[in-house]
Amino acid sequence: MATKINFNGEIHDQLSISVLDHGFLFGDSVYEVVCTFNNQPCFLDKHLDRLFASAKAISLNIPHDNEWFLEQLKVTLGAADNDESYIRIIVTRGVGEINIDPSTCHSPNIIIIVMEIKEYPEPCYEKGIHVALVSIKRNARDALNPNVKTGNYLNNVLAKMEANKLGAQDAIMVNPWGYLTEGTTSNLFFVREGHILTPSLDCGLLSGITREMVIQLSKENGFHIEEGQWPGEELYEADEIFLTGTIKRVMPVSHLDGRPVGSGKPGPVTLKLMRLYGDLIKKQL
Ligand code: PDD
């Protein structure tokens, strides 16, 4: 079991990169987090599509195609030889002058980190986690669009710090107009009177791959699911809340701002979707 780092096609045990890389200096980079099941990357096509879309959105040209990424992932996963892996694919603007102008960066750097996956502890799924509605806002879509997965996560880091100070494990952010968006590295769903609700993309959030799968599963299994805009306070009326993401999968929320959500235990809709999503991942292979 090991951590391996692929740097522009070469595999290393450890890696130092230039302090003049604009990914380091300005967060000028894009990235994806992928997990494996049976040591095969899950939903890889979707992650690569989003990586290329994010790069395009910041005018960053990735000089490789999907085939190249597939090959690099295969050799890096082979070298790491983990039971299951966490994969982080990062493309930075590359090395340039020490000023904000990206035109001095001529060659993007592509870094693929493969390490043993650290799953969330089982009690999180059995009992649910605590979240806080924080004061830090998710960016407006015409600022740094949250639907572009860049390496600039300071907004979310600040939200997470605020949540931790409030004794919660994660934060829920609203947009500048007070409408619900998402968690710091996950999408938000809530249940009211049996209906599943999730903020729509126009609220300013990442179009999560797990979110997309959960929406599809909900429809296929006869749930009423709605994407829309809801003010932050509406979350206090929820019977159930859950978060979705590549590493979290479907994670129940038991407490919001220190108060129990519904019964204070994972509710029936959340439990059903946790099961359905678990089955879907197994069916991918
Ligand atoms: N984060 N929203 C944000 C802000 C995210 O960073 C993520 C993923 C998601 C969920 O997307 P997906 O279902 O495609 O993983 C939503 C990854 C896991 C991370 O940065 O670690």
Short mmCIF file of C-alpha atoms and ligand atoms in Angstrom, two decimals:
data_model
loop_
_atom_site.label_atom_id
_atom_site.label_comp_id
_atom_site.label_asym_id
_atom_site.label_seq_id
_atom_site.Cartn_x
_atom_site.Cartn_y
_atom_site.Cartn_z
CA MET A 1 0.00 0.00 0.00
CA ALA A 2 1.53 3.29 -1.00
CA THR A 3 1.13 6.82 -2.20
CA LYS A 4 2.33 7.41 -5.76
CA ILE A 5 2.45 10.72 -7.55
CA ASN A 6 2.41 10.95 -11.31
CA PHE A 7 4.00 14.19 -12.54
CA ASN A 8 3.53 14.78 -16.27
CA GLY A 9 3.67 11.03 -16.90
CA GLU A 10 6.49 10.10 -14.50
CA ILE A 11 5.79 8.24 -11.27
CA HIS A 12 7.34 9.41 -7.99
CA ASP A 13 7.07 8.46 -4.31
CA GLN A 14 7.32 12.12 -3.33
CA LEU A 15 7.22 15.30 -5.36
CA SER A 16 8.45 18.86 -5.01
CA ILE A 17 7.08 21.40 -7.41
CA SER A 18 8.23 24.90 -8.25
CA VAL A 19 7.08 27.76 -6.05
CA LEU A 20 6.64 29.66 -9.31
CA ASP A 21 3.85 27.34 -10.45
CA HIS A 22 0.76 29.56 -10.66
CA GLY A 23 -1.28 26.72 -9.19
CA PHE A 24 0.67 27.32 -5.97
CA LEU A 25 0.90 31.11 -6.25
CA PHE A 26 -2.70 31.89 -7.21
CA GLY A 27 -4.76 28.69 -6.97
CA ASP A 28 -4.68 28.84 -10.78
CA SER A 29 -5.48 25.19 -11.40
CA VAL A 30 -8.33 22.72 -11.81
CA TYR A 31 -8.80 19.37 -10.17
CA GLU A 32 -10.92 16.26 -9.71
CA VAL A 33 -11.27 13.76 -6.89
CA VAL A 34 -12.09 10.22 -7.97
CA CYS A 35 -12.44 7.10 -5.82
CA THR A 36 -12.01 3.49 -6.80
CA PHE A 37 -14.26 0.46 -6.33
CA ASN A 38 -12.48 -2.88 -6.77
CA ASN A 39 -9.51 -0.66 -7.55
CA GLN A 40 -11.19 0.73 -10.70
CA PRO A 41 -11.92 4.48 -10.85
CA CYS A 42 -15.66 5.16 -10.44
CA PHE A 43 -17.46 7.37 -12.98
CA LEU A 44 -14.10 8.24 -14.55
CA ASP A 45 -15.58 9.47 -17.86
CA LYS A 46 -17.73 11.96 -15.99
CA HIS A 47 -14.79 13.18 -13.90
CA LEU A 48 -12.61 13.63 -17.00
CA ASP A 49 -15.42 15.49 -18.78
CA ARG A 50 -15.71 17.84 -15.79
CA LEU A 51 -11.92 18.28 -15.61
CA PHE A 52 -11.80 19.34 -19.28
CA ALA A 53 -14.86 21.59 -18.81
CA SER A 54 -13.27 23.28 -15.77
CA ALA A 55 -10.01 23.78 -17.70
CA LYS A 56 -11.91 25.28 -20.64
CA ALA A 57 -13.75 27.65 -18.31
CA ILE A 58 -10.45 29.14 -17.14
CA SER A 59 -8.86 28.99 -20.65
CA LEU A 60 -6.36 26.34 -19.60
CA ASN A 61 -5.39 24.01 -22.39
CA ILE A 62 -4.75 20.41 -21.29
CA PRO A 63 -2.33 18.97 -23.84
CA HIS A 64 -3.63 15.38 -23.52
CA ASP A 65 -6.77 13.37 -24.20
CA ASN A 66 -8.83 10.89 -22.18
CA GLU A 67 -6.72 7.97 -23.42
CA TRP A 68 -3.60 9.53 -21.90
CA PHE A 69 -5.33 9.97 -18.54
CA LEU A 70 -6.64 6.37 -18.63
CA GLU A 71 -3.13 5.04 -19.26
CA GLN A 72 -1.54 7.23 -16.56
CA LEU A 73 -4.19 6.21 -14.04
CA LYS A 74 -3.66 2.55 -14.84
CA VAL A 75 0.09 2.67 -14.28
CA THR A 76 -0.16 4.88 -11.19
CA LEU A 77 -2.84 2.71 -9.58
CA GLY A 78 -0.71 -0.34 -10.42
CA ALA A 79 2.37 1.22 -8.82
CA ALA A 80 0.46 2.21 -5.66
CA ASP A 81 -1.13 -1.26 -5.36
CA ASN A 82 -3.74 -0.20 -2.79
CA ASP A 83 -6.92 -2.12 -2.02
CA GLU A 84 -8.91 1.03 -2.78
CA SER A 85 -7.55 4.42 -3.73
CA TYR A 86 -8.25 8.10 -3.48
CA ILE A 87 -7.22 9.74 -6.76
CA ARG A 88 -6.66 13.47 -7.15
CA ILE A 89 -6.01 14.78 -10.65
CA ILE A 90 -4.65 18.33 -10.70
CA VAL A 91 -3.80 20.46 -13.71
CA THR A 92 -1.99 23.68 -12.87
CA ARG A 93 -1.31 26.69 -15.09
CA GLY A 94 2.38 25.80 -14.76
CA VAL A 95 5.51 27.79 -13.99
CA GLY A 96 5.59 31.47 -14.94
CA GLU A 97 6.73 34.85 -13.72
CA ILE A 98 5.85 35.83 -10.17
CA ASN A 99 2.93 37.99 -11.18
CA ILE A 100 -0.70 37.21 -11.82
CA ASP A 101 -0.47 37.22 -15.62
CA PRO A 102 -0.98 33.63 -16.83
CA SER A 103 0.47 34.41 -20.26
CA THR A 104 3.96 33.76 -18.90
CA CYS A 105 3.05 30.13 -18.09
CA HIS A 106 3.75 28.01 -21.15
CA SER A 107 3.29 24.46 -19.95
CA PRO A 108 0.60 23.16 -17.59
CA ASN A 109 1.67 20.62 -14.99
CA ILE A 110 -0.41 17.49 -14.56
CA ILE A 111 -0.23 15.81 -11.20
CA ILE A 112 -2.08 12.60 -10.31
CA ILE A 113 -1.94 11.67 -6.64
CA VAL A 114 -2.97 8.12 -5.78
CA MET A 115 -3.18 7.20 -2.12
CA GLU A 116 -4.97 4.74 0.09
CA ILE A 117 -8.52 5.96 0.57
CA LYS A 118 -9.57 7.16 4.02
CA GLU A 119 -13.26 6.41 4.29
CA TYR A 120 -15.45 8.36 6.71
CA PRO A 121 -15.89 6.39 9.97
CA GLU A 122 -18.91 4.09 10.01
CA PRO A 123 -20.65 6.00 12.90
CA CYS A 124 -20.99 8.99 10.53
CA TYR A 125 -23.26 6.87 8.32
CA GLU A 126 -25.03 5.19 11.23
CA LYS A 127 -25.72 8.35 13.25
CA GLY A 128 -25.29 11.20 10.76
CA ILE A 129 -23.03 14.24 11.00
CA HIS A 130 -23.50 17.73 12.42
CA VAL A 131 -23.54 20.70 10.01
CA ALA A 132 -23.82 24.46 10.48
CA LEU A 133 -25.34 27.09 8.24
CA VAL A 134 -22.39 29.49 8.08
CA SER A 135 -22.06 33.21 7.36
CA ILE A 136 -19.39 32.76 4.65
CA LYS A 137 -21.17 32.92 1.29
CA ARG A 138 -20.68 30.66 -1.71
CA ASN A 139 -19.38 32.73 -4.62
CA ALA A 140 -21.80 34.27 -7.07
CA ARG A 141 -21.75 32.55 -10.46
CA ASP A 142 -20.35 35.67 -12.10
CA ALA A 143 -17.42 35.73 -9.64
CA LEU A 144 -15.44 32.48 -9.51
CA ASN A 145 -18.23 30.20 -10.73
CA PRO A 146 -18.68 27.40 -8.16
CA ASN A 147 -19.48 25.06 -11.06
CA VAL A 148 -15.83 25.27 -12.14
CA LYS A 149 -13.74 22.96 -9.98
CA THR A 150 -10.63 25.07 -9.52
CA GLY A 151 -7.84 24.74 -6.98
CA ASN A 152 -9.05 27.97 -5.38
CA TYR A 153 -11.00 26.64 -2.39
CA LEU A 154 -10.29 29.32 0.19
CA ASN A 155 -13.95 30.30 0.34
CA ASN A 156 -14.81 26.73 1.32
CA VAL A 157 -11.83 26.48 3.70
CA LEU A 158 -13.16 29.54 5.57
CA ALA A 159 -16.66 28.02 5.67
CA LYS A 160 -15.25 24.78 7.07
CA MET A 161 -13.30 26.70 9.75
CA GLU A 162 -16.44 28.56 10.75
CA ALA A 163 -18.39 25.29 10.99
CA ASN A 164 -15.67 23.67 13.09
CA LYS A 165 -15.69 26.66 15.47
CA LEU A 166 -19.45 26.14 15.83
CA GLY A 167 -18.84 22.49 16.74
CA ALA A 168 -20.05 21.10 13.40
CA GLN A 169 -18.26 18.75 11.04
CA ASP A 170 -19.23 20.60 7.88
CA ALA A 171 -20.70 23.85 6.63
CA ILE A 172 -23.69 24.65 4.46
CA MET A 173 -23.29 27.88 2.51
CA VAL A 174 -25.89 30.19 1.04
CA ASN A 175 -25.24 32.41 -1.99
CA PRO A 176 -24.99 36.23 -1.77
CA TRP A 177 -28.82 36.42 -2.01
CA GLY A 178 -29.34 34.03 0.90
CA TYR A 179 -30.35 30.95 -1.09
CA LEU A 180 -29.04 27.51 -0.18
CA THR A 181 -26.14 26.18 -2.26
CA GLU A 182 -23.98 23.31 -0.99
CA GLY A 183 -21.44 22.02 1.53
CA THR A 184 -17.69 22.68 1.42
CA THR A 185 -16.94 19.57 -0.67
CA SER A 186 -20.40 18.10 -1.15
CA ASN A 187 -23.87 18.81 -2.51
CA LEU A 188 -26.93 19.35 -0.36
CA PHE A 189 -30.26 17.52 -0.37
CA PHE A 190 -33.15 17.77 2.08
CA VAL A 191 -36.47 16.04 2.49
CA ARG A 192 -39.81 17.61 3.36
CA GLU A 193 -43.03 15.61 3.55
CA GLY A 194 -41.44 12.82 1.52
CA HIS A 195 -40.26 15.13 -1.28
CA ILE A 196 -36.55 15.39 -2.02
CA LEU A 197 -35.31 18.93 -2.62
CA THR A 198 -31.90 20.09 -3.82
CA PRO A 199 -30.62 23.56 -4.77
CA SER A 200 -30.57 24.06 -8.54
CA LEU A 201 -27.33 24.79 -10.40
CA ASP A 202 -28.35 28.41 -10.90
CA CYS A 203 -27.99 28.95 -7.13
CA GLY A 204 -24.22 28.66 -7.73
CA LEU A 205 -22.82 25.24 -6.86
CA LEU A 206 -20.75 22.43 -8.30
CA SER A 207 -22.69 20.03 -10.47
CA GLY A 208 -21.59 17.01 -8.45
CA ILE A 209 -21.36 13.63 -10.09
CA THR A 210 -22.81 11.96 -7.00
CA ARG A 211 -25.60 14.60 -7.04
CA GLU A 212 -26.39 13.73 -10.65
CA MET A 213 -26.50 10.00 -9.81
CA VAL A 214 -28.69 10.56 -6.74
CA ILE A 215 -31.15 12.67 -8.76
CA GLN A 216 -31.32 9.90 -11.38
CA LEU A 217 -31.74 7.16 -8.75
CA SER A 218 -34.47 9.15 -7.00
CA LYS A 219 -36.43 9.52 -10.23
CA GLU A 220 -36.00 5.84 -11.14
CA ASN A 221 -37.25 4.81 -7.70
CA GLY A 222 -40.42 6.84 -7.72
CA PHE A 223 -39.38 9.70 -5.43
CA HIS A 224 -40.65 13.19 -6.10
CA ILE A 225 -37.46 15.24 -6.54
CA GLU A 226 -37.25 18.95 -7.17
CA GLU A 227 -34.35 21.27 -7.99
CA GLY A 228 -35.00 24.86 -6.94
CA GLN A 229 -34.13 27.92 -4.87
CA TRP A 230 -34.76 27.93 -1.14
CA PRO A 231 -33.68 30.51 1.46
CA GLY A 232 -31.25 29.18 4.10
CA GLU A 233 -33.94 29.22 6.83
CA GLU A 234 -35.98 26.58 4.94
CA LEU A 235 -33.42 24.02 5.99
CA TYR A 236 -34.68 24.27 9.59
CA GLU A 237 -38.02 22.84 8.38
CA ALA A 238 -36.41 19.74 6.84
CA ASP A 239 -37.39 16.25 8.00
CA GLU A 240 -34.10 14.86 6.68
CA ILE A 241 -30.88 16.34 5.29
CA PHE A 242 -28.06 14.57 3.48
CA LEU A 243 -24.89 15.48 1.63
CA THR A 244 -23.45 13.81 -1.46
CA GLY A 245 -19.90 13.62 -2.81
CA THR A 246 -17.33 11.25 -4.22
CA ILE A 247 -15.77 10.41 -0.85
CA LYS A 248 -18.81 11.00 1.39
CA ARG A 249 -21.14 9.12 -1.02
CA VAL A 250 -24.58 9.73 0.61
CA MET A 251 -23.96 11.11 4.10
CA PRO A 252 -26.84 11.66 6.53
CA VAL A 253 -26.98 14.87 8.57
CA SER A 254 -28.33 14.45 12.10
CA HIS A 255 -27.98 18.00 13.45
CA LEU A 256 -28.19 21.48 11.95
CA ASP A 257 -26.81 24.32 14.07
CA GLY A 258 -26.84 22.00 17.08
CA ARG A 259 -30.54 21.11 16.68
CA PRO A 260 -31.71 17.64 15.62
CA VAL A 261 -32.93 17.28 12.04
CA GLY A 262 -36.26 15.41 12.18
CA SER A 263 -35.80 12.53 14.62
CA GLY A 264 -32.05 13.31 14.89
CA LYS A 265 -31.29 10.00 13.15
CA PRO A 266 -30.84 9.14 9.46
CA GLY A 267 -34.36 9.15 8.01
CA PRO A 268 -36.00 6.59 5.69
CA VAL A 269 -35.43 8.48 2.42
CA THR A 270 -31.74 9.03 3.22
CA LEU A 271 -31.29 5.38 4.22
CA LYS A 272 -32.91 4.21 0.98
CA LEU A 273 -30.68 6.45 -1.15
CA MET A 274 -27.57 5.38 0.77
CA ARG A 275 -28.43 1.78 -0.17
CA LEU A 276 -29.32 2.56 -3.78
CA TYR A 277 -26.12 4.55 -4.31
CA GLY A 278 -24.00 1.79 -2.73
CA ASP A 279 -25.59 -0.72 -5.12
CA LEU A 280 -25.04 1.59 -8.12
CA ILE A 281 -21.29 1.84 -7.42
CA LYS A 282 -21.02 -1.94 -7.28
CA LYS A 283 -22.90 -2.22 -10.59
CA GLN A 284 -20.45 0.12 -12.35
CA LEU A 285 -17.92 -2.66 -12.89
N1 PDD B 1 -15.43 17.57 -3.83
N2 PDD B 1 -19.43 20.56 -4.15
C1 PDD B 1 -18.14 20.86 -3.97
C2 PDD B 1 -17.77 22.26 -3.63
C3 PDD B 1 -17.15 19.86 -4.09
O1 PDD B 1 -15.86 20.16 -3.90
C4 PDD B 1 -17.56 18.53 -4.40
C5 PDD B 1 -16.57 17.43 -4.54
C6 PDD B 1 -18.93 18.27 -4.56
C7 PDD B 1 -19.44 16.88 -4.90
O2 PDD B 1 -19.06 16.52 -6.19
P1 PDD B 1 -18.85 15.00 -6.60
O3 PDD B 1 -20.09 14.28 -6.26
O4 PDD B 1 -18.61 15.07 -8.07
O5 PDD B 1 -17.67 14.48 -5.83
C8 PDD B 1 -19.83 19.31 -4.44
C9 PDD B 1 -14.38 16.58 -3.85
C10 PDD B 1 -14.79 15.26 -3.33
C11 PDD B 1 -13.20 17.19 -3.13
O6 PDD B 1 -12.87 18.32 -3.46
O7 PDD B 1 -12.60 16.54 -2.27
#
